[in-house]
Amino acid sequence: MWLISIPMILWVLVFCYIPMYGIIIAFMNYIPGKPMFSSDWVGFLHFKTFFHSPDFWHVIRNTLAISGLGIVFGFTAPIILALLLNELRGRIFKRFVQTVSYLPHFISWVVVASILFATLGNEGFMNDILLRLGFIDKPISFLGEGKYFWGVLTTTNVWKDVGWATIIYLSAIAGVDSELYDAGKVDGLGRFGMVWHIILPSIRPTIVLLFILGIGGILNAGFEQQLLIGNSQTREYYEVIDTYAYKYGIQLGNYSYGAAIGFLKGIISLLLVLAANRISKKALDTSIL
Amino acid sequence: MKKSLMLLVTVVFSFTALAGCGGGSKPEQEAGGDKTQSDSSQISEKKVNEFGWEMPDKTIEINFYSGQDNPDKVNKYQAELQKYILEKFNVKLHNIVYDVDQKEKLNLMLASGDYPEVITGLNESQAQQWVNQGKAVEIGQYVDQSGANIKSQLETWYKSYPSQDGKLYMLPKYWGLLPIPDNSAHIRNDWYVAMGSPSFETPEQYYDILKQMQAAHPKNAKGEKTYALSGIAPVTTNMVPTLAGMWGLQNGYKVSPEGDMTHWVNTEEGLELTKFMNQIYRDGLLDPDTFVNKFDEWKAKFSSERIMGHIGPWWQSWNAGHEVWQKTNKDWKEDQRYVQVALKAAGVEKSYLSPKNARGGTFTIITDKAKHPEDIVKWMNFSITDMGTRLMGWGAPNQPDSVWKFENGKWSWVEEAKQAIINATWNYDKSDTLGQTYLMLVEGQGTMKDDGKSTLWFDQNFNNEAKWKKVMNDNLKDTIYDNSLGSITIPANDPLLITQQQIDDQLETLWAKTVMSKTEDEMTNNFNVLKDKLNRAGLHDIEKYRSDVYKDRMKNWK
Amino acid sequence: METTGIKPSIGSRIFDAINIVFMIVFMFVMLYPFINLLAISLNDGVDAARGGIYFFPRVFSLDSYTFLLKNDRLFSGLWVSILRVVVGTVTCVFMTGLLAYVVTIRNFSGRKFLRILFLITMYFGGGLIPTYLLMVQLGLTNTFNVYWIPGLLNAYYMLLMASYMQGLPDSLFESARIDGASELRIYVSVVIPISMPVFAAIAVFSSVGHWNSWFDVILYNSNGKWDTLQTYLRKLLLEVEALQQIQDAQAAYSKYRNISSNTLRAAVTMVVTLPIACVYPFMQKYFVGGITLGAVKG
């Protein structure tokens, strides 16, 4: 067994752990071009700067809000879609819908942003309909007002990735032993009963796993979509940890600052995932480790 | 098991085989050069070509990185000029670009040590970073030896390039005063003429005309609402400095005779220009997407005849106005276009719309990868001359598709190319295939010294003959100013950069909110909030830094 | 789920009808951007700048496509892309699947250690510069290998696959072990066949990931020899981004004029997306209908 593992361990050491020496620049004032170890040590200075930055609180608030909405909607939508797809009767129709549902995943955010502008802009499709139906008398600036941003972003994220995320649930449903269905039939389970008593329990490990990883990923609230859909007027609602670290770290040549934020994020994520796993082990007897 | 393993093995083999094949293909051989030339190189005396360039025995190779661009396009466009210079000068220039963010690529180059012998297109603080790391070559000695033209062309500016210790590492690109405008107000020409061309001078009068114009054209052909003005985000960078110029500020700063710089939000004029924009907003005539539009979205609106005016670079209303219409509308007439106009607020002495940086905003360095920096300086010493600049800006002469001729030491335009520019029928794809401006290192863009009028930009040479260019230049000639002292960048790794970023971020957000205030009182309130927030974030530190540098330059540069 | 043979109740029929209507609306929402991009890509380039194209082209033109198909580098890019997807996906799925199997075996002592070792890599990285330097030092830059070796194992896929394999009855492996089969053999002949649904799902993830990635291409293989199809799309999109860096008004004018039209960008999006979108239907057969473990057990 170890024989098989050793090459894999070597691989992970080389490609993942060796570059991790880069983390130490979080404690230095690194300037690209100088040898990394000759830079000045500054201890926790960059961490302190981040905590005291005027943007700190709204960056944290936005990250948690967008991720939280992502877990509530982005996490449940694919499960529901997978179950609904599974209930479709026509084989060809089912396959067709599945294929179509994952297409938006291929559209780059640049294109998504321009489509959003045409749909949700002040003169977009949505305002046009609402105006005609008389629900509003002045266009709503969906993209230009901060209070709509989280909703717009969450909807777009769900739209883009719901079909994509469904794939793994479909594969889990396909893995359900057909003997279980037969047993269900014998017990006289209806359609809904089959879903509730057979399919859901069978795919529970996958659901739990993705939920735990979702908790661990709570600080990853997106990056490209924020930069492309967000604008100066929604900045106070779109700036999340990753966009902030990019702007103030890499863009300003401040690699150490970016690294410090990244390191902090990694630690918190790992702790969160371990905690979520522990709870899941106790409450649901499912562990990912 | 066997099946899967076989598949794996096959795949691995096929790619190794492929990798092997790939190495075989070599870049295309250069086409055979001019035979007579290589024959005559036998003579021991150095051969001098028709440009007065002493042919080197060994080809001088200059590979230079110039920033982010599409490598496929750049390779295609530089090919012809590259070949010409290799044949006639025995110098091989190669412009390298990557489709990676320039800042990131430069940092990777610094970290990995993998960079070419010359880097161009750097701003001053980026160039300084390379100097600080000891990766830029000190070139003062080479310029002293063989850079007489460099010194004479750059004139008094030459002494502004060395660093504090008097050593020279960088030379400018695009230096010189180009006496053509950059920014202006714009107005839809045919509709303005239809109104009887009423005269106007102040922004308020201009807006009044736009307002009447909008009332006459409240909807476009598709029935969409029209507006007096729009904008391209970020508006505080794309529009406000020009607007502030109408109130007598220079590039967004009020500059006192002593050299003190005050940011526009801390001035009365700043409040005035905000009031001006707020009025348009409250009249419902400011495009509600003004602070959201990207260029493409703005262009879509603008080209659909929905915006009466514009404030920004001159070419934007060309690109998004008649350049679209003349190709999509069969009945297009040449007066259906925007004209560029100057505005000056009441009581203001002079309007400053186009800041010119004669010293050059981007720089070129020679790196420690260069084996013979002296040869590179020699080439720069030629290419910086007026004739060298022509070659770089206009492409190779005397070729079947050239735009200029060079015979017996005299140059002249190719008449068809000249007429095409004047009649606005020039096909700009051709400019690119000629390699215009693709191989530049240290060439200036100002008026050339030998004839006092021609310039690097091929299409800007006939502005007096080209009707609409002339209208623009006549309208705007008093709004161009020398901003060489005022174009100041904050050095890399300076903590002020973070302050600057925070201010830029907040400024755009808060100013948008201020402009979109529902009443004048609310606007004044919001403006004061904006001012307080920015000053608390450190705007005064930025002002102080800029004032200090400005005063320093006043002493040392003039 | 397949029909159960029992006559469906009225409630069940109503549900079916609603479900179908929902799916049709849903499909429209999902397909709309493609319809829109198709319409734009079939429009004249200058005219399209005026916006307002939704379902049908306004001024029909095939120029963008003819321009694209004239470019023979597009085909070499397609070939590199296919090669990358095939090599990258096969190696990644095979190796990560093996890793997932190893960390699933109950009596293997290093199981937890390996899981944690890989889990950590999901949250910590060295950043752009150390990773770039590593690739340079390993001699992977400007080679095809940089496409598949660094992506050989993936912690996220490992967890997904392991979660599936944990649901399999132990007895399956035990009987094979008693027969004296090596673990590698069990993996290939027992684990893979019964885990096809999850292997297929990960294969879709991995192949799409390989097809779509572009940053590693322009970063590590900047000499252009191993350009993938996706990089052509990116080059066009990044052109627009690069514009923002230009300060000089004259230079900006010539750059903006030179930029690829949005019709060309739309056409490239279509050309780049369609081939990979076709992978899914082929993998789909592994999702439809359950696996009968009994048959394997038998």
PDB file of N, CA, C and O in Angstrom, chain B residues 2 12 56 75 127 149 200 208-209 219 258 348-349 370 408 412 433 450 478 491 494 508 530 533:
ATOM      1  N   LYS B   2      -5.234  -4.379 -18.296  1.00  0.00           N
ATOM      2  CA  LYS B   2      -4.310  -4.227 -19.413  1.00  0.00           C
ATOM      3  C   LYS B   2      -4.768  -3.094 -20.335  1.00  0.00           C
ATOM      4  O   LYS B   2      -3.971  -2.291 -20.785  1.00  0.00           O
ATOM      5  N   VAL B  12       0.965   8.336 -23.452  1.00  0.00           N
ATOM      6  CA  VAL B  12       2.254   8.902 -23.074  1.00  0.00           C
ATOM      7  C   VAL B  12       3.203   8.879 -24.263  1.00  0.00           C
ATOM      8  O   VAL B  12       3.878   9.857 -24.566  1.00  0.00           O
ATOM      9  N   PRO B  56      26.996  47.812 -39.098  1.00  0.00           N
ATOM     10  CA  PRO B  56      27.862  46.991 -38.255  1.00  0.00           C
ATOM     11  C   PRO B  56      28.230  45.697 -38.972  1.00  0.00           C
ATOM     12  O   PRO B  56      27.468  45.222 -39.824  1.00  0.00           O
ATOM     13  N   ASN B  75       3.431  40.044 -33.684  1.00  0.00           N
ATOM     14  CA  ASN B  75       4.406  39.376 -34.541  1.00  0.00           C
ATOM     15  C   ASN B  75       4.088  39.589 -36.013  1.00  0.00           C
ATOM     16  O   ASN B  75       4.974  39.791 -36.833  1.00  0.00           O
ATOM     17  N   ALA B 127      10.546  51.526 -13.943  1.00  0.00           N
ATOM     18  CA  ALA B 127      11.934  51.551 -14.400  1.00  0.00           C
ATOM     19  C   ALA B 127      12.878  51.647 -13.202  1.00  0.00           C
ATOM     20  O   ALA B 127      13.894  50.954 -13.122  1.00  0.00           O
ATOM     21  N   ASN B 149      23.247  62.398 -30.816  1.00  0.00           N
ATOM     22  CA  ASN B 149      21.884  62.730 -31.239  1.00  0.00           C
ATOM     23  C   ASN B 149      20.904  62.639 -30.076  1.00  0.00           C
ATOM     24  O   ASN B 149      19.955  63.407 -30.002  1.00  0.00           O
ATOM     25  N   PHE B 200     -21.219  79.622 -27.770  1.00  0.00           N
ATOM     26  CA  PHE B 200     -21.174  79.270 -26.354  1.00  0.00           C
ATOM     27  C   PHE B 200     -19.736  79.269 -25.894  1.00  0.00           C
ATOM     28  O   PHE B 200     -18.827  79.119 -26.718  1.00  0.00           O
ATOM     29  N   ASP B 208     -26.729  74.033 -21.987  1.00  0.00           N
ATOM     30  CA  ASP B 208     -27.997  74.603 -22.419  1.00  0.00           C
ATOM     31  C   ASP B 208     -28.286  74.217 -23.874  1.00  0.00           C
ATOM     32  O   ASP B 208     -29.421  73.880 -24.238  1.00  0.00           O
ATOM     33  N   ILE B 209     -27.251  74.236 -24.680  1.00  0.00           N
ATOM     34  CA  ILE B 209     -27.430  73.858 -26.087  1.00  0.00           C
ATOM     35  C   ILE B 209     -27.730  72.362 -26.209  1.00  0.00           C
ATOM     36  O   ILE B 209     -28.624  71.956 -26.960  1.00  0.00           O
ATOM     37  N   LYS B 219     -35.938  61.146 -28.867  1.00  0.00           N
ATOM     38  CA  LYS B 219     -35.810  59.699 -29.068  1.00  0.00           C
ATOM     39  C   LYS B 219     -34.950  59.451 -30.293  1.00  0.00           C
ATOM     40  O   LYS B 219     -34.936  60.241 -31.230  1.00  0.00           O
ATOM     41  N   GLU B 258       3.568  79.058  -6.873  1.00  0.00           N
ATOM     42  CA  GLU B 258       4.714  78.554  -6.094  1.00  0.00           C
ATOM     43  C   GLU B 258       4.901  77.056  -6.272  1.00  0.00           C
ATOM     44  O   GLU B 258       5.889  76.484  -5.825  1.00  0.00           O
ATOM     45  N   VAL B 348     -12.760  82.293 -15.583  1.00  0.00           N
ATOM     46  CA  VAL B 348     -11.517  81.522 -15.575  1.00  0.00           C
ATOM     47  C   VAL B 348     -10.618  82.050 -16.677  1.00  0.00           C
ATOM     48  O   VAL B 348     -11.077  82.361 -17.776  1.00  0.00           O
ATOM     49  N   GLU B 349      -9.334  82.174 -16.358  1.00  0.00           N
ATOM     50  CA  GLU B 349      -8.418  82.798 -17.295  1.00  0.00           C
ATOM     51  C   GLU B 349      -8.130  81.906 -18.491  1.00  0.00           C
ATOM     52  O   GLU B 349      -8.187  82.319 -19.634  1.00  0.00           O
ATOM     53  N   ALA B 370      22.040  42.402 -21.738  1.00  0.00           N
ATOM     54  CA  ALA B 370      22.630  42.905 -22.975  1.00  0.00           C
ATOM     55  C   ALA B 370      24.132  42.657 -22.965  1.00  0.00           C
ATOM     56  O   ALA B 370      24.823  43.042 -22.027  1.00  0.00           O
ATOM     57  N   ASN B 408      17.736  60.011 -52.405  1.00  0.00           N
ATOM     58  CA  ASN B 408      18.820  60.990 -52.449  1.00  0.00           C
ATOM     59  C   ASN B 408      18.830  61.897 -51.219  1.00  0.00           C
ATOM     60  O   ASN B 408      18.946  63.113 -51.312  1.00  0.00           O
ATOM     61  N   SER B 412       9.696  62.299 -48.994  1.00  0.00           N
ATOM     62  CA  SER B 412       8.440  62.885 -49.456  1.00  0.00           C
ATOM     63  C   SER B 412       7.307  61.897 -49.194  1.00  0.00           C
ATOM     64  O   SER B 412       7.545  60.711 -48.995  1.00  0.00           O
ATOM     65  N   THR B 433       0.086  46.785 -40.734  1.00  0.00           N
ATOM     66  CA  THR B 433       0.959  45.868 -41.466  1.00  0.00           C
ATOM     67  C   THR B 433       2.264  46.545 -41.880  1.00  0.00           C
ATOM     68  O   THR B 433       3.255  45.875 -42.131  1.00  0.00           O
ATOM     69  N   ASP B 450      13.711  68.941 -38.102  1.00  0.00           N
ATOM     70  CA  ASP B 450      14.226  69.320 -39.417  1.00  0.00           C
ATOM     71  C   ASP B 450      13.216  70.098 -40.263  1.00  0.00           C
ATOM     72  O   ASP B 450      13.577  71.002 -40.996  1.00  0.00           O
ATOM     73  N   ASP B 478      -5.902  76.550 -27.968  1.00  0.00           N
ATOM     74  CA  ASP B 478      -5.521  77.268 -26.749  1.00  0.00           C
ATOM     75  C   ASP B 478      -5.692  76.441 -25.476  1.00  0.00           C
ATOM     76  O   ASP B 478      -5.500  76.947 -24.372  1.00  0.00           O
ATOM     77  N   PRO B 491       6.501  56.393  -6.372  1.00  0.00           N
ATOM     78  CA  PRO B 491       7.411  55.272  -6.591  1.00  0.00           C
ATOM     79  C   PRO B 491       6.845  53.947  -6.080  1.00  0.00           C
ATOM     80  O   PRO B 491       6.034  53.920  -5.156  1.00  0.00           O
ATOM     81  N   ASP B 494       6.191  52.413  -2.210  1.00  0.00           N
ATOM     82  CA  ASP B 494       5.955  53.513  -1.283  1.00  0.00           C
ATOM     83  C   ASP B 494       4.578  53.308  -0.656  1.00  0.00           C
ATOM     84  O   ASP B 494       3.621  53.017  -1.361  1.00  0.00           O
ATOM     85  N   GLU B 508     -14.342  57.602  -6.634  1.00  0.00           N
ATOM     86  CA  GLU B 508     -15.295  57.258  -7.696  1.00  0.00           C
ATOM     87  C   GLU B 508     -16.671  56.948  -7.102  1.00  0.00           C
ATOM     88  O   GLU B 508     -17.698  57.424  -7.586  1.00  0.00           O
ATOM     89  N   LEU B 530     -17.691  63.665   1.017  1.00  0.00           N
ATOM     90  CA  LEU B 530     -16.646  63.141   0.141  1.00  0.00           C
ATOM     91  C   LEU B 530     -15.285  63.746   0.475  1.00  0.00           C
ATOM     92  O   LEU B 530     -14.291  63.048   0.639  1.00  0.00           O
ATOM     93  N   LYS B 533     -13.984  62.498   3.892  1.00  0.00           N
ATOM     94  CA  LYS B 533     -13.532  61.109   3.866  1.00  0.00           C
ATOM     95  C   LYS B 533     -12.186  60.986   3.178  1.00  0.00           C
ATOM     96  O   LYS B 533     -11.283  60.295   3.661  1.00  0.00           O
TER      97      LYS B 533
END
